[in-house]
XYZ file of C-alpha atoms in Angstrom:
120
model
C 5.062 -7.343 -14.268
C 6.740 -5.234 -17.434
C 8.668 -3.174 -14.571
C 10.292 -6.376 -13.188
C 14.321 -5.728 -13.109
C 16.943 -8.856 -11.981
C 18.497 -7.609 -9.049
C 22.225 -8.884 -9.189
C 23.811 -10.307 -6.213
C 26.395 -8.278 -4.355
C 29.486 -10.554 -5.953
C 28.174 -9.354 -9.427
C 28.086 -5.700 -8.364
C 31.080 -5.427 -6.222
C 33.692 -7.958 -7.917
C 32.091 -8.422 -11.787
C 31.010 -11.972 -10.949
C 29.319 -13.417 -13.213
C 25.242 -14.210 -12.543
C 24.829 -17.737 -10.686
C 21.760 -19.819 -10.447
C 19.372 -20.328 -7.704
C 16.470 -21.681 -6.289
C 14.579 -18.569 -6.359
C 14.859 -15.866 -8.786
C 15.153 -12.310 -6.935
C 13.569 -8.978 -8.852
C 13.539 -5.671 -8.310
C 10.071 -3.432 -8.896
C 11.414 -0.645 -10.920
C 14.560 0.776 -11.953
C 14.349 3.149 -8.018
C 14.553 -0.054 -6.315
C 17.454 -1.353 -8.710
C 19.268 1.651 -7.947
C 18.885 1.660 -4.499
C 19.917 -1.940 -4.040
C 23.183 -1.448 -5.604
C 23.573 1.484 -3.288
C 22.972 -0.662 -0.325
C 25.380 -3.169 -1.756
C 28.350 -0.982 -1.569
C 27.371 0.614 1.602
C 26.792 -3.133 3.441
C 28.244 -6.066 1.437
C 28.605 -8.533 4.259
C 25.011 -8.354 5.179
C 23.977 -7.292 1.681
C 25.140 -10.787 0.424
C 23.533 -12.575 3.401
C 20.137 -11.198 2.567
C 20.506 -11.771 -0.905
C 21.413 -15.700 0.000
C 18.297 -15.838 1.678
C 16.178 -14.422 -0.645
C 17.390 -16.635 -3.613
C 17.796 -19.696 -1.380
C 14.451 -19.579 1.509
C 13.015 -16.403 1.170
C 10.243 -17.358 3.717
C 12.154 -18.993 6.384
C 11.194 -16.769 9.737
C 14.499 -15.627 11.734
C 13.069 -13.975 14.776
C 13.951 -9.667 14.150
C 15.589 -10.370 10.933
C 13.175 -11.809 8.486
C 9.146 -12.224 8.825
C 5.921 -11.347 7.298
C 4.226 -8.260 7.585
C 0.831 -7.591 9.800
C -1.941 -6.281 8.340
C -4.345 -6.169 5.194
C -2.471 -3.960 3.654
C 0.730 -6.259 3.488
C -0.643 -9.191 2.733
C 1.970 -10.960 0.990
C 5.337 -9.175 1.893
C 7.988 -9.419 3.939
C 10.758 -7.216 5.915
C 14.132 -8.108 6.164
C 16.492 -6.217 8.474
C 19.782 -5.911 6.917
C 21.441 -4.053 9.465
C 19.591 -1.677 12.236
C 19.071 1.261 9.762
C 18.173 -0.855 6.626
C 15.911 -3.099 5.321
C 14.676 -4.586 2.331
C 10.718 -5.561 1.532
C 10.420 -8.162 -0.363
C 6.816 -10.239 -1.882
C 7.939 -14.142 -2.523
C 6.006 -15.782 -5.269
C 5.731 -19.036 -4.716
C 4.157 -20.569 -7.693
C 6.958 -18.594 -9.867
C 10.245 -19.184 -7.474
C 10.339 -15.288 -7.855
C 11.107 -12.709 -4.919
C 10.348 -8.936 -5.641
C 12.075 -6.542 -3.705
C 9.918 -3.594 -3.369
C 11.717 -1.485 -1.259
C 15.342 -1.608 -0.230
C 16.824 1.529 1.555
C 16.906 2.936 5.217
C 14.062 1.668 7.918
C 10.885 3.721 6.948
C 9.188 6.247 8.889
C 6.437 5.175 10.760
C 3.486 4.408 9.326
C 5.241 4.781 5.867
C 5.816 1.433 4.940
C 5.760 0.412 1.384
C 3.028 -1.710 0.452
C 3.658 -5.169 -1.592
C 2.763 -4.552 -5.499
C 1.009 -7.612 -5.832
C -1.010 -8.146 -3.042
């Protein structure tokens, strides 16, 4: 877990807020996905800071074609959320640590190119 980054929320990276606590502390897996959260923050702030309230508040809650568990063996363990139509973040919650890891957070994938949770 050495590669474990806290992502900040969009008020930190668009207005200098400073970091606030919450339920659930959200991480990003590697200095790529750091880089292209903060990109996605500046491109979609509105629902940027929505998904990042979820993920820090109930980042397993099911909302039907915004936020759900993936299918099969290979994503055991993670999550998509749909940020806007073209965008999404993946995301692994971690229950017994109250930490979400964002895996992936960037335009929709290609088919059958979908990142796979690191800690499955």
């Amino acid at each position: 877990m050495a590669n474990l980054h806290r992502l900040e929320a969009p008020d930190e990276i668009l207005l200098g807020s400073k970091p606030v606590s919450t339920p659930w502390k959200v991480l990003g897996n590697g200095a790529k996905v750091v880089k292209s959260w903060k990109k996605l923050v500046e491109q979609c702030p509105e629902d940027t800071t929505l998904c990042y309230k979820r993920l820090s508040t109930n980042p397993m809650q099911r909302i039907p074609l915004v936020s759900f568990p993936m299918k099969g063996k290979n994503f055991k363990g993670g999550w998509e959320y749909r940020v806007t139509g073209n965008y999404r973040v993946f995301f692994q919650p971690l229950p017994s640590t109250k930490e979400v890891v964002v895996y992936y957070a960037d335009e929709h994938p290609k088919k059958n190119k979908y990142p796979t949770p690191p800690f499955a």
